[in-house]
Amino acid sequence: MLLDLLGTLLSLLSTWYFIQMDRKAWIISIFATAINSVLYFSKGIYADTLLEIFYLLNSFYGLLLWNRTLNSKFKVKWLSFPQATVLLMLTTALYLVIYFLLRQYTDSTVASLDALTTALSIMGQWLMCYKIIYTWLVWFITDAIYAYMYFYKQIPFHAFLMFLYTIMAIAGYLKWASQDTLQAQLNSL
């Protein structure tokens, strides 16, 4: 229960900083992911355990990328239709691979949901590193699925966290979209 609460609080704080476009998010994420990986492994959510390890490594990468632009204005990016299509195809392929591995090699009782949320989370994290606004749409969908899965697996604080994340994903999208609109207006002057 302590890991659930601590991981939840740090994850929530990290997401708040992501919405604010603040690089502290990556630093807090490092601690949150270490705690969450232990929690998920203890609950038999194996793909999420590996995902948290991926997040841990990716947090260092994201921090590096965001530090490169530390002195410049935060610039939101968009994907073209062909880029989004390729990303969707890669995410689908990743889902299928993860699902197969979970079904074949683990005792997971939520293999389909675990594989889906893991594949979507990898895509969402990649989009976050590169400041692509669609990250928030991906996180909205992913977190809604996670909320259900964690409720089912009796991890109450994380279920509530995912519910909050769905709301925060909307706030993140609106904040980043307004930043992009402001940037476009400044560029047109």
Short mmCIF file of N, CA and C in Angstrom, two decimals:
data_model
loop_
_atom_site.label_atom_id
_atom_site.label_comp_id
_atom_site.label_asym_id
_atom_site.label_seq_id
_atom_site.Cartn_x
_atom_site.Cartn_y
_atom_site.Cartn_z
N MET A 1 0.82 -1.20 0.00
CA MET A 1 0.00 0.00 0.00
C MET A 1 0.87 1.26 0.00
N LEU A 2 2.01 1.21 0.71
CA LEU A 2 2.91 2.37 0.76
C LEU A 2 3.51 2.65 -0.61
N LEU A 3 3.93 1.60 -1.32
CA LEU A 3 4.48 1.80 -2.67
C LEU A 3 3.42 2.38 -3.60
N ASP A 4 2.19 1.88 -3.47
CA ASP A 4 1.09 2.37 -4.28
C ASP A 4 0.90 3.87 -4.06
N LEU A 5 0.86 4.30 -2.81
CA LEU A 5 0.65 5.71 -2.48
C LEU A 5 1.82 6.58 -2.92
N LEU A 6 3.04 6.17 -2.60
CA LEU A 6 4.22 6.96 -2.95
C LEU A 6 4.40 7.06 -4.47
N GLY A 7 4.24 5.94 -5.16
CA GLY A 7 4.34 5.95 -6.62
C GLY A 7 3.28 6.84 -7.25
N THR A 8 2.08 6.80 -6.67
CA THR A 8 0.98 7.64 -7.16
C THR A 8 1.30 9.12 -7.00
N LEU A 9 1.75 9.51 -5.83
CA LEU A 9 2.03 10.93 -5.57
C LEU A 9 3.15 11.46 -6.46
N LEU A 10 4.23 10.69 -6.59
CA LEU A 10 5.33 11.14 -7.45
C LEU A 10 4.93 11.18 -8.92
N SER A 11 4.15 10.21 -9.35
CA SER A 11 3.68 10.19 -10.74
C SER A 11 2.78 11.37 -11.03
N LEU A 12 1.92 11.69 -10.09
CA LEU A 12 1.02 12.83 -10.24
C LEU A 12 1.80 14.13 -10.33
N LEU A 13 2.78 14.29 -9.46
CA LEU A 13 3.62 15.48 -9.47
C LEU A 13 4.39 15.60 -10.79
N SER A 14 4.90 14.50 -11.26
CA SER A 14 5.63 14.49 -12.53
C SER A 14 4.73 14.95 -13.68
N THR A 15 3.52 14.42 -13.72
CA THR A 15 2.59 14.80 -14.79
C THR A 15 2.23 16.28 -14.72
N TRP A 16 2.08 16.80 -13.51
CA TRP A 16 1.80 18.22 -13.35
C TRP A 16 2.91 19.05 -14.01
N TYR A 17 4.15 18.66 -13.77
CA TYR A 17 5.27 19.38 -14.37
C TYR A 17 5.33 19.21 -15.89
N PHE A 18 4.91 18.05 -16.40
CA PHE A 18 4.84 17.89 -17.86
C PHE A 18 3.84 18.87 -18.45
N ILE A 19 2.69 19.00 -17.81
CA ILE A 19 1.68 19.95 -18.30
C ILE A 19 2.25 21.36 -18.31
N GLN A 20 3.04 21.69 -17.29
CA GLN A 20 3.64 23.02 -17.19
C GLN A 20 4.84 23.20 -18.11
N MET A 21 5.21 22.13 -18.83
CA MET A 21 6.34 22.16 -19.76
C MET A 21 7.66 22.40 -19.01
N ASP A 22 7.78 21.78 -17.85
CA ASP A 22 8.92 21.97 -16.97
C ASP A 22 9.75 20.69 -16.92
N ARG A 23 11.04 20.82 -17.11
CA ARG A 23 11.91 19.65 -17.18
C ARG A 23 12.03 18.91 -15.85
N LYS A 24 11.60 19.51 -14.74
CA LYS A 24 11.59 18.80 -13.46
C LYS A 24 10.75 17.52 -13.55
N ALA A 25 9.82 17.50 -14.49
CA ALA A 25 8.97 16.32 -14.67
C ALA A 25 9.80 15.07 -14.89
N TRP A 26 10.86 15.20 -15.67
CA TRP A 26 11.70 14.03 -15.97
C TRP A 26 12.44 13.55 -14.73
N ILE A 27 12.90 14.46 -13.91
CA ILE A 27 13.64 14.09 -12.69
C ILE A 27 12.73 13.36 -11.71
N ILE A 28 11.55 13.89 -11.49
CA ILE A 28 10.59 13.24 -10.58
C ILE A 28 10.16 11.89 -11.16
N SER A 29 10.03 11.84 -12.46
CA SER A 29 9.65 10.60 -13.14
C SER A 29 10.64 9.47 -12.86
N ILE A 30 11.90 9.79 -12.74
CA ILE A 30 12.92 8.78 -12.46
C ILE A 30 12.60 8.06 -11.14
N PHE A 31 12.25 8.82 -10.12
CA PHE A 31 11.93 8.22 -8.82
C PHE A 31 10.60 7.47 -8.86
N ALA A 32 9.61 8.06 -9.52
CA ALA A 32 8.29 7.43 -9.59
C ALA A 32 8.36 6.09 -10.31
N THR A 33 9.10 6.03 -11.40
CA THR A 33 9.15 4.80 -12.18
C THR A 33 9.88 3.68 -11.44
N ALA A 34 10.87 4.02 -10.67
CA ALA A 34 11.58 3.00 -9.89
C ALA A 34 10.62 2.36 -8.88
N ILE A 35 9.84 3.18 -8.21
CA ILE A 35 8.88 2.67 -7.22
C ILE A 35 7.77 1.87 -7.90
N ASN A 36 7.24 2.41 -9.00
CA ASN A 36 6.14 1.74 -9.68
C ASN A 36 6.55 0.39 -10.27
N SER A 37 7.79 0.26 -10.72
CA SER A 37 8.22 -1.02 -11.29
C SER A 37 8.19 -2.12 -10.23
N VAL A 38 8.58 -1.81 -9.02
CA VAL A 38 8.52 -2.79 -7.92
C VAL A 38 7.07 -3.15 -7.61
N LEU A 39 6.20 -2.14 -7.55
CA LEU A 39 4.79 -2.37 -7.26
C LEU A 39 4.14 -3.26 -8.31
N TYR A 40 4.33 -2.94 -9.57
CA TYR A 40 3.67 -3.70 -10.64
C TYR A 40 4.16 -5.14 -10.70
N PHE A 41 5.45 -5.33 -10.48
CA PHE A 41 5.98 -6.69 -10.48
C PHE A 41 5.33 -7.51 -9.36
N SER A 42 5.16 -6.89 -8.21
CA SER A 42 4.56 -7.60 -7.08
C SER A 42 3.09 -7.95 -7.33
N LYS A 43 2.43 -7.23 -8.25
CA LYS A 43 1.03 -7.48 -8.57
C LYS A 43 0.86 -8.34 -9.82
N GLY A 44 1.96 -8.78 -10.42
CA GLY A 44 1.89 -9.64 -11.60
C GLY A 44 1.51 -8.92 -12.88
N ILE A 45 1.75 -7.62 -12.93
CA ILE A 45 1.47 -6.84 -14.15
C ILE A 45 2.83 -6.66 -14.84
N TYR A 46 3.23 -7.69 -15.57
CA TYR A 46 4.61 -7.81 -16.03
C TYR A 46 4.97 -6.82 -17.14
N ALA A 47 4.08 -6.62 -18.09
CA ALA A 47 4.39 -5.66 -19.15
C ALA A 47 4.54 -4.26 -18.57
N ASP A 48 3.71 -3.93 -17.59
CA ASP A 48 3.83 -2.62 -16.93
C ASP A 48 5.14 -2.51 -16.16
N THR A 49 5.60 -3.61 -15.61
CA THR A 49 6.89 -3.59 -14.92
C THR A 49 7.99 -3.22 -15.90
N LEU A 50 7.99 -3.88 -17.05
CA LEU A 50 8.99 -3.57 -18.08
C LEU A 50 8.80 -2.16 -18.60
N LEU A 51 7.55 -1.74 -18.70
CA LEU A 51 7.26 -0.38 -19.16
C LEU A 51 7.85 0.65 -18.19
N GLU A 52 7.73 0.41 -16.91
CA GLU A 52 8.30 1.34 -15.93
C GLU A 52 9.82 1.41 -16.04
N ILE A 53 10.45 0.28 -16.35
CA ILE A 53 11.90 0.28 -16.58
C ILE A 53 12.22 1.09 -17.84
N PHE A 54 11.39 0.92 -18.87
CA PHE A 54 11.53 1.73 -20.09
C PHE A 54 11.38 3.21 -19.74
N TYR A 55 10.36 3.55 -18.94
CA TYR A 55 10.15 4.94 -18.52
C TYR A 55 11.37 5.48 -17.78
N LEU A 56 11.94 4.66 -16.94
CA LEU A 56 13.11 5.08 -16.18
C LEU A 56 14.24 5.49 -17.13
N LEU A 57 14.54 4.62 -18.09
CA LEU A 57 15.58 4.93 -19.07
C LEU A 57 15.18 6.11 -19.95
N ASN A 58 13.91 6.12 -20.34
CA ASN A 58 13.41 7.18 -21.21
C ASN A 58 13.39 8.53 -20.49
N SER A 59 13.25 8.52 -19.18
CA SER A 59 13.26 9.77 -18.42
C SER A 59 14.62 10.46 -18.53
N PHE A 60 15.68 9.67 -18.53
CA PHE A 60 17.00 10.25 -18.74
C PHE A 60 17.11 10.83 -20.16
N TYR A 61 16.58 10.10 -21.14
CA TYR A 61 16.61 10.56 -22.53
C TYR A 61 15.77 11.84 -22.70
N GLY A 62 14.57 11.85 -22.15
CA GLY A 62 13.71 13.03 -22.23
C GLY A 62 14.34 14.23 -21.56
N LEU A 63 14.97 14.01 -20.41
CA LEU A 63 15.65 15.10 -19.71
C LEU A 63 16.77 15.66 -20.58
N LEU A 64 17.51 14.79 -21.23
CA LEU A 64 18.58 15.22 -22.14
C LEU A 64 18.01 16.06 -23.29
N LEU A 65 16.93 15.59 -23.91
CA LEU A 65 16.33 16.33 -25.02
C LEU A 65 15.78 17.68 -24.56
N TRP A 66 15.09 17.70 -23.44
CA TRP A 66 14.52 18.95 -22.96
C TRP A 66 15.60 19.90 -22.46
N ASN A 67 16.71 19.38 -21.97
CA ASN A 67 17.82 20.24 -21.54
C ASN A 67 18.49 20.92 -22.73
N ARG A 68 18.46 20.28 -23.89
CA ARG A 68 19.05 20.89 -25.09
C ARG A 68 18.32 22.17 -25.47
N THR A 69 17.05 22.24 -25.14
CA THR A 69 16.25 23.42 -25.48
C THR A 69 15.94 24.26 -24.25
N LEU A 70 16.76 24.11 -23.22
CA LEU A 70 16.53 24.79 -21.95
C LEU A 70 16.43 26.30 -22.10
N ASN A 71 17.28 26.87 -22.94
CA ASN A 71 17.31 28.33 -23.08
C ASN A 71 16.39 28.85 -24.18
N SER A 72 15.73 27.95 -24.89
CA SER A 72 14.82 28.39 -25.94
C SER A 72 13.37 28.18 -25.48
N LYS A 73 12.46 28.78 -26.20
CA LYS A 73 11.04 28.69 -25.86
C LYS A 73 10.53 27.28 -26.14
N PHE A 74 9.66 26.78 -25.28
CA PHE A 74 9.05 25.46 -25.47
C PHE A 74 8.22 25.51 -26.74
N LYS A 75 8.52 24.64 -27.69
CA LYS A 75 7.80 24.64 -28.97
C LYS A 75 7.08 23.31 -29.15
N VAL A 76 5.77 23.39 -29.23
CA VAL A 76 4.92 22.22 -29.45
C VAL A 76 5.03 21.81 -30.91
N LYS A 77 5.05 20.50 -31.14
CA LYS A 77 5.15 19.97 -32.51
C LYS A 77 3.91 19.14 -32.82
N TRP A 78 3.66 18.96 -34.12
CA TRP A 78 2.53 18.18 -34.61
C TRP A 78 3.06 17.10 -35.54
N LEU A 79 2.29 16.04 -35.73
CA LEU A 79 2.65 14.99 -36.68
C LEU A 79 1.86 15.19 -37.97
N SER A 80 2.49 14.84 -39.09
CA SER A 80 1.76 14.82 -40.35
C SER A 80 0.93 13.54 -40.39
N PHE A 81 -0.01 13.46 -41.33
CA PHE A 81 -0.83 12.26 -41.45
C PHE A 81 0.02 11.02 -41.73
N PRO A 82 0.99 11.08 -42.66
CA PRO A 82 1.83 9.89 -42.88
C PRO A 82 2.63 9.49 -41.63
N GLN A 83 3.12 10.46 -40.89
CA GLN A 83 3.85 10.14 -39.66
C GLN A 83 2.94 9.47 -38.63
N ALA A 84 1.74 10.00 -38.48
CA ALA A 84 0.78 9.43 -37.53
C ALA A 84 0.39 8.01 -37.95
N THR A 85 0.24 7.78 -39.24
CA THR A 85 -0.11 6.45 -39.74
C THR A 85 0.98 5.44 -39.44
N VAL A 86 2.22 5.82 -39.69
CA VAL A 86 3.35 4.93 -39.39
C VAL A 86 3.42 4.64 -37.89
N LEU A 87 3.24 5.66 -37.09
CA LEU A 87 3.28 5.49 -35.64
C LEU A 87 2.17 4.56 -35.16
N LEU A 88 0.99 4.69 -35.73
CA LEU A 88 -0.13 3.82 -35.37
C LEU A 88 0.15 2.37 -35.77
N MET A 89 0.73 2.18 -36.94
CA MET A 89 1.08 0.82 -37.38
C MET A 89 2.14 0.19 -36.48
N LEU A 90 3.14 0.97 -36.10
CA LEU A 90 4.18 0.47 -35.21
C LEU A 90 3.61 0.12 -33.83
N THR A 91 2.71 0.95 -33.35
CA THR A 91 2.09 0.70 -32.05
C THR A 91 1.23 -0.56 -32.10
N THR A 92 0.51 -0.76 -33.18
CA THR A 92 -0.29 -1.98 -33.34
C THR A 92 0.59 -3.22 -33.36
N ALA A 93 1.68 -3.15 -34.11
CA ALA A 93 2.62 -4.28 -34.16
C ALA A 93 3.21 -4.56 -32.78
N LEU A 94 3.55 -3.50 -32.07
CA LEU A 94 4.10 -3.66 -30.72
C LEU A 94 3.08 -4.31 -29.79
N TYR A 95 1.83 -3.88 -29.89
CA TYR A 95 0.76 -4.49 -29.10
C TYR A 95 0.69 -5.99 -29.35
N LEU A 96 0.70 -6.38 -30.61
CA LEU A 96 0.58 -7.80 -30.95
C LEU A 96 1.74 -8.62 -30.40
N VAL A 97 2.94 -8.08 -30.49
CA VAL A 97 4.12 -8.78 -29.97
C VAL A 97 4.02 -8.92 -28.45
N ILE A 98 3.69 -7.84 -27.77
CA ILE A 98 3.59 -7.87 -26.30
C ILE A 98 2.49 -8.84 -25.86
N TYR A 99 1.35 -8.78 -26.55
CA TYR A 99 0.24 -9.67 -26.21
C TYR A 99 0.65 -11.14 -26.36
N PHE A 100 1.30 -11.46 -27.46
CA PHE A 100 1.77 -12.83 -27.69
C PHE A 100 2.71 -13.27 -26.57
N LEU A 101 3.67 -12.42 -26.24
CA LEU A 101 4.63 -12.77 -25.19
C LEU A 101 3.96 -12.96 -23.83
N LEU A 102 3.03 -12.10 -23.51
CA LEU A 102 2.32 -12.22 -22.23
C LEU A 102 1.49 -13.50 -22.17
N ARG A 103 0.81 -13.82 -23.26
CA ARG A 103 -0.02 -15.03 -23.29
C ARG A 103 0.82 -16.30 -23.24
N GLN A 104 1.96 -16.27 -23.91
CA GLN A 104 2.79 -17.47 -24.01
C GLN A 104 3.66 -17.71 -22.78
N TYR A 105 4.17 -16.63 -22.17
CA TYR A 105 5.24 -16.79 -21.20
C TYR A 105 4.94 -16.27 -19.79
N THR A 106 3.74 -15.78 -19.55
CA THR A 106 3.43 -15.29 -18.20
C THR A 106 2.07 -15.83 -17.74
N ASP A 107 1.79 -15.59 -16.50
CA ASP A 107 0.49 -15.98 -15.94
C ASP A 107 -0.44 -14.76 -15.84
N SER A 108 -0.21 -13.76 -16.67
CA SER A 108 -0.99 -12.52 -16.62
C SER A 108 -2.48 -12.81 -16.82
N THR A 109 -3.29 -12.20 -15.98
CA THR A 109 -4.75 -12.32 -16.12
C THR A 109 -5.34 -11.16 -16.90
N VAL A 110 -4.50 -10.22 -17.28
CA VAL A 110 -4.95 -9.05 -18.03
C VAL A 110 -4.04 -8.81 -19.24
N ALA A 111 -3.70 -9.88 -19.94
CA ALA A 111 -2.70 -9.80 -21.02
C ALA A 111 -3.09 -8.79 -22.10
N SER A 112 -4.33 -8.80 -22.52
CA SER A 112 -4.75 -7.90 -23.60
C SER A 112 -4.67 -6.43 -23.17
N LEU A 113 -5.22 -6.13 -21.99
CA LEU A 113 -5.16 -4.75 -21.49
C LEU A 113 -3.73 -4.33 -21.19
N ASP A 114 -2.96 -5.23 -20.61
CA ASP A 114 -1.57 -4.94 -20.27
C ASP A 114 -0.77 -4.64 -21.54
N ALA A 115 -0.98 -5.45 -22.57
CA ALA A 115 -0.27 -5.24 -23.84
C ALA A 115 -0.70 -3.93 -24.50
N LEU A 116 -2.00 -3.65 -24.49
CA LEU A 116 -2.51 -2.43 -25.12
C LEU A 116 -2.00 -1.18 -24.41
N THR A 117 -2.10 -1.16 -23.10
CA THR A 117 -1.64 0.03 -22.37
C THR A 117 -0.13 0.20 -22.48
N THR A 118 0.59 -0.91 -22.54
CA THR A 118 2.04 -0.82 -22.68
C THR A 118 2.43 -0.25 -24.04
N ALA A 119 1.82 -0.76 -25.10
CA ALA A 119 2.13 -0.26 -26.44
C ALA A 119 1.76 1.22 -26.58
N LEU A 120 0.58 1.59 -26.10
CA LEU A 120 0.16 2.99 -26.17
C LEU A 120 1.05 3.88 -25.32
N SER A 121 1.48 3.39 -24.17
CA SER A 121 2.34 4.18 -23.29
C SER A 121 3.70 4.44 -23.91
N ILE A 122 4.23 3.45 -24.60
CA ILE A 122 5.52 3.65 -25.29
C ILE A 122 5.37 4.73 -26.35
N MET A 123 4.26 4.67 -27.10
CA MET A 123 4.02 5.71 -28.10
C MET A 123 3.85 7.07 -27.42
N GLY A 124 3.06 7.12 -26.36
CA GLY A 124 2.84 8.39 -25.65
C GLY A 124 4.12 8.98 -25.09
N GLN A 125 4.97 8.12 -24.56
CA GLN A 125 6.23 8.59 -23.99
C GLN A 125 7.16 9.14 -25.08
N TRP A 126 7.19 8.46 -26.21
CA TRP A 126 8.00 8.93 -27.34
C TRP A 126 7.51 10.31 -27.79
N LEU A 127 6.20 10.45 -27.91
CA LEU A 127 5.62 11.73 -28.31
C LEU A 127 5.96 12.83 -27.29
N MET A 128 5.96 12.48 -26.00
CA MET A 128 6.28 13.45 -24.95
C MET A 128 7.73 13.93 -25.08
N CYS A 129 8.64 13.00 -25.32
CA CYS A 129 10.06 13.38 -25.46
C CYS A 129 10.25 14.45 -26.53
N TYR A 130 9.51 14.32 -27.61
CA TYR A 130 9.67 15.23 -28.74
C TYR A 130 8.66 16.38 -28.74
N LYS A 131 7.94 16.52 -27.63
CA LYS A 131 7.00 17.63 -27.43
C LYS A 131 5.90 17.66 -28.50
N ILE A 132 5.43 16.48 -28.88
CA ILE A 132 4.37 16.37 -29.88
C ILE A 132 3.03 16.35 -29.15
N ILE A 133 2.16 17.27 -29.52
CA ILE A 133 0.93 17.52 -28.77
C ILE A 133 0.02 16.30 -28.68
N TYR A 134 0.07 15.41 -29.66
CA TYR A 134 -0.80 14.23 -29.64
C TYR A 134 -0.51 13.32 -28.45
N THR A 135 0.60 13.56 -27.77
CA THR A 135 0.90 12.77 -26.57
C THR A 135 -0.28 12.80 -25.60
N TRP A 136 -0.93 13.95 -25.49
CA TRP A 136 -2.01 14.08 -24.51
C TRP A 136 -3.26 13.30 -24.93
N LEU A 137 -3.51 13.18 -26.22
CA LEU A 137 -4.64 12.36 -26.68
C LEU A 137 -4.38 10.89 -26.41
N VAL A 138 -3.15 10.47 -26.67
CA VAL A 138 -2.76 9.09 -26.40
C VAL A 138 -2.87 8.79 -24.91
N TRP A 139 -2.40 9.72 -24.08
CA TRP A 139 -2.45 9.49 -22.64
C TRP A 139 -3.88 9.47 -22.12
N PHE A 140 -4.77 10.26 -22.70
CA PHE A 140 -6.17 10.25 -22.28
C PHE A 140 -6.77 8.85 -22.45
N ILE A 141 -6.58 8.28 -23.64
CA ILE A 141 -7.10 6.94 -23.93
C ILE A 141 -6.43 5.89 -23.05
N THR A 142 -5.11 5.96 -22.99
CA THR A 142 -4.33 4.98 -22.23
C THR A 142 -4.70 5.01 -20.75
N ASP A 143 -4.79 6.18 -20.18
CA ASP A 143 -5.07 6.30 -18.75
C ASP A 143 -6.48 5.84 -18.39
N ALA A 144 -7.43 6.04 -19.29
CA ALA A 144 -8.78 5.53 -19.04
C ALA A 144 -8.76 4.00 -18.97
N ILE A 145 -8.02 3.37 -19.86
CA ILE A 145 -7.90 1.91 -19.84
C ILE A 145 -7.17 1.45 -18.59
N TYR A 146 -6.09 2.16 -18.25
CA TYR A 146 -5.34 1.83 -17.03
C TYR A 146 -6.22 1.93 -15.79
N ALA A 147 -7.04 2.95 -15.71
CA ALA A 147 -7.90 3.13 -14.53
C ALA A 147 -8.75 1.89 -14.31
N TYR A 148 -9.32 1.40 -15.39
CA TYR A 148 -10.12 0.17 -15.29
C TYR A 148 -9.26 -1.02 -14.86
N MET A 149 -8.09 -1.20 -15.48
CA MET A 149 -7.24 -2.35 -15.19
C MET A 149 -6.76 -2.32 -13.74
N TYR A 150 -6.34 -1.17 -13.26
CA TYR A 150 -5.84 -1.09 -11.88
C TYR A 150 -6.97 -1.28 -10.86
N PHE A 151 -8.15 -0.81 -11.19
CA PHE A 151 -9.29 -1.06 -10.32
C PHE A 151 -9.55 -2.57 -10.24
N TYR A 152 -9.52 -3.21 -11.39
CA TYR A 152 -9.71 -4.66 -11.47
C TYR A 152 -8.63 -5.41 -10.69
N LYS A 153 -7.39 -4.94 -10.76
CA LYS A 153 -6.26 -5.60 -10.08
C LYS A 153 -6.12 -5.15 -8.62
N GLN A 154 -7.06 -4.36 -8.14
CA GLN A 154 -7.11 -3.90 -6.75
C GLN A 154 -5.87 -3.10 -6.34
N ILE A 155 -5.54 -2.13 -7.17
CA ILE A 155 -4.49 -1.16 -6.86
C ILE A 155 -5.19 0.21 -6.81
N PRO A 156 -5.85 0.51 -5.70
CA PRO A 156 -6.78 1.64 -5.66
C PRO A 156 -6.15 3.01 -5.89
N PHE A 157 -5.00 3.27 -5.31
CA PHE A 157 -4.41 4.60 -5.50
C PHE A 157 -4.01 4.82 -6.95
N HIS A 158 -3.46 3.80 -7.57
CA HIS A 158 -3.08 3.94 -8.98
C HIS A 158 -4.32 4.00 -9.89
N ALA A 159 -5.39 3.32 -9.53
CA ALA A 159 -6.64 3.44 -10.30
C ALA A 159 -7.13 4.89 -10.24
N PHE A 160 -7.12 5.46 -9.05
CA PHE A 160 -7.53 6.86 -8.89
C PHE A 160 -6.57 7.79 -9.63
N LEU A 161 -5.27 7.49 -9.57
CA LEU A 161 -4.27 8.28 -10.29
C LEU A 161 -4.58 8.30 -11.78
N MET A 162 -4.91 7.15 -12.33
CA MET A 162 -5.20 7.09 -13.76
C MET A 162 -6.47 7.87 -14.11
N PHE A 163 -7.44 7.87 -13.21
CA PHE A 163 -8.62 8.69 -13.41
C PHE A 163 -8.22 10.17 -13.45
N LEU A 164 -7.38 10.57 -12.50
CA LEU A 164 -6.89 11.96 -12.49
C LEU A 164 -6.09 12.27 -13.76
N TYR A 165 -5.30 11.29 -14.20
CA TYR A 165 -4.51 11.48 -15.43
C TYR A 165 -5.39 11.75 -16.64
N THR A 166 -6.56 11.13 -16.72
CA THR A 166 -7.43 11.40 -17.86
C THR A 166 -7.84 12.87 -17.88
N ILE A 167 -8.10 13.41 -16.70
CA ILE A 167 -8.44 14.83 -16.59
C ILE A 167 -7.21 15.69 -16.90
N MET A 168 -6.06 15.28 -16.37
CA MET A 168 -4.83 16.04 -16.61
C MET A 168 -4.42 15.99 -18.08
N ALA A 169 -4.74 14.90 -18.77
CA ALA A 169 -4.43 14.81 -20.19
C ALA A 169 -5.20 15.87 -20.98
N ILE A 170 -6.43 16.10 -20.60
CA ILE A 170 -7.22 17.16 -21.25
C ILE A 170 -6.57 18.51 -20.96
N ALA A 171 -6.21 18.74 -19.71
CA ALA A 171 -5.56 20.01 -19.33
C ALA A 171 -4.23 20.18 -20.07
N GLY A 172 -3.47 19.10 -20.18
CA GLY A 172 -2.19 19.15 -20.89
C GLY A 172 -2.37 19.50 -22.36
N TYR A 173 -3.36 18.87 -22.98
CA TYR A 173 -3.63 19.16 -24.39
C TYR A 173 -4.02 20.63 -24.57
N LEU A 174 -4.92 21.11 -23.73
CA LEU A 174 -5.37 22.51 -23.85
C LEU A 174 -4.22 23.49 -23.60
N LYS A 175 -3.39 23.20 -22.61
CA LYS A 175 -2.26 24.09 -22.30
C LYS A 175 -1.26 24.11 -23.45
N TRP A 176 -0.90 22.92 -23.96
CA TRP A 176 0.06 22.85 -25.06
C TRP A 176 -0.52 23.47 -26.33
N ALA A 177 -1.81 23.26 -26.58
CA ALA A 177 -2.44 23.85 -27.77
C ALA A 177 -2.46 25.37 -27.67
N SER A 178 -2.73 25.90 -26.49
CA SER A 178 -2.72 27.36 -26.32
C SER A 178 -1.31 27.90 -26.49
N GLN A 179 -0.32 27.17 -26.03
CA GLN A 179 1.08 27.57 -26.21
C GLN A 179 1.43 27.60 -27.70
N ASP A 180 0.94 26.60 -28.44
CA ASP A 180 1.20 26.54 -29.87
C ASP A 180 0.50 27.69 -30.59
N THR A 181 -0.72 28.02 -30.19
CA THR A 181 -1.46 29.14 -30.78
C THR A 181 -0.74 30.45 -30.50
N LEU A 182 -0.28 30.63 -29.28
CA LEU A 182 0.47 31.83 -28.91
C LEU A 182 1.75 31.93 -29.74
N GLN A 183 2.44 30.81 -29.89
CA GLN A 183 3.68 30.79 -30.67
C GLN A 183 3.41 31.18 -32.12
N ALA A 184 2.31 30.66 -32.69
CA ALA A 184 1.95 30.98 -34.07
C ALA A 184 1.63 32.47 -34.22
N GLN A 185 0.95 33.03 -33.23
CA GLN A 185 0.63 34.46 -33.28
C GLN A 185 1.89 35.30 -33.20
N LEU A 186 2.83 34.91 -32.35
CA LEU A 186 4.09 35.65 -32.24
C LEU A 186 4.91 35.55 -33.53
N ASN A 187 4.87 34.38 -34.15
CA ASN A 187 5.62 34.19 -35.39
C ASN A 187 5.04 34.99 -36.55
N SER A 188 3.74 35.29 -36.49
CA SER A 188 3.11 36.03 -37.58
C SER A 188 3.33 37.54 -37.47
N LEU A 189 3.86 38.00 -36.35
CA LEU A 189 4.09 39.45 -36.17
C LEU A 189 5.30 39.93 -36.93
#
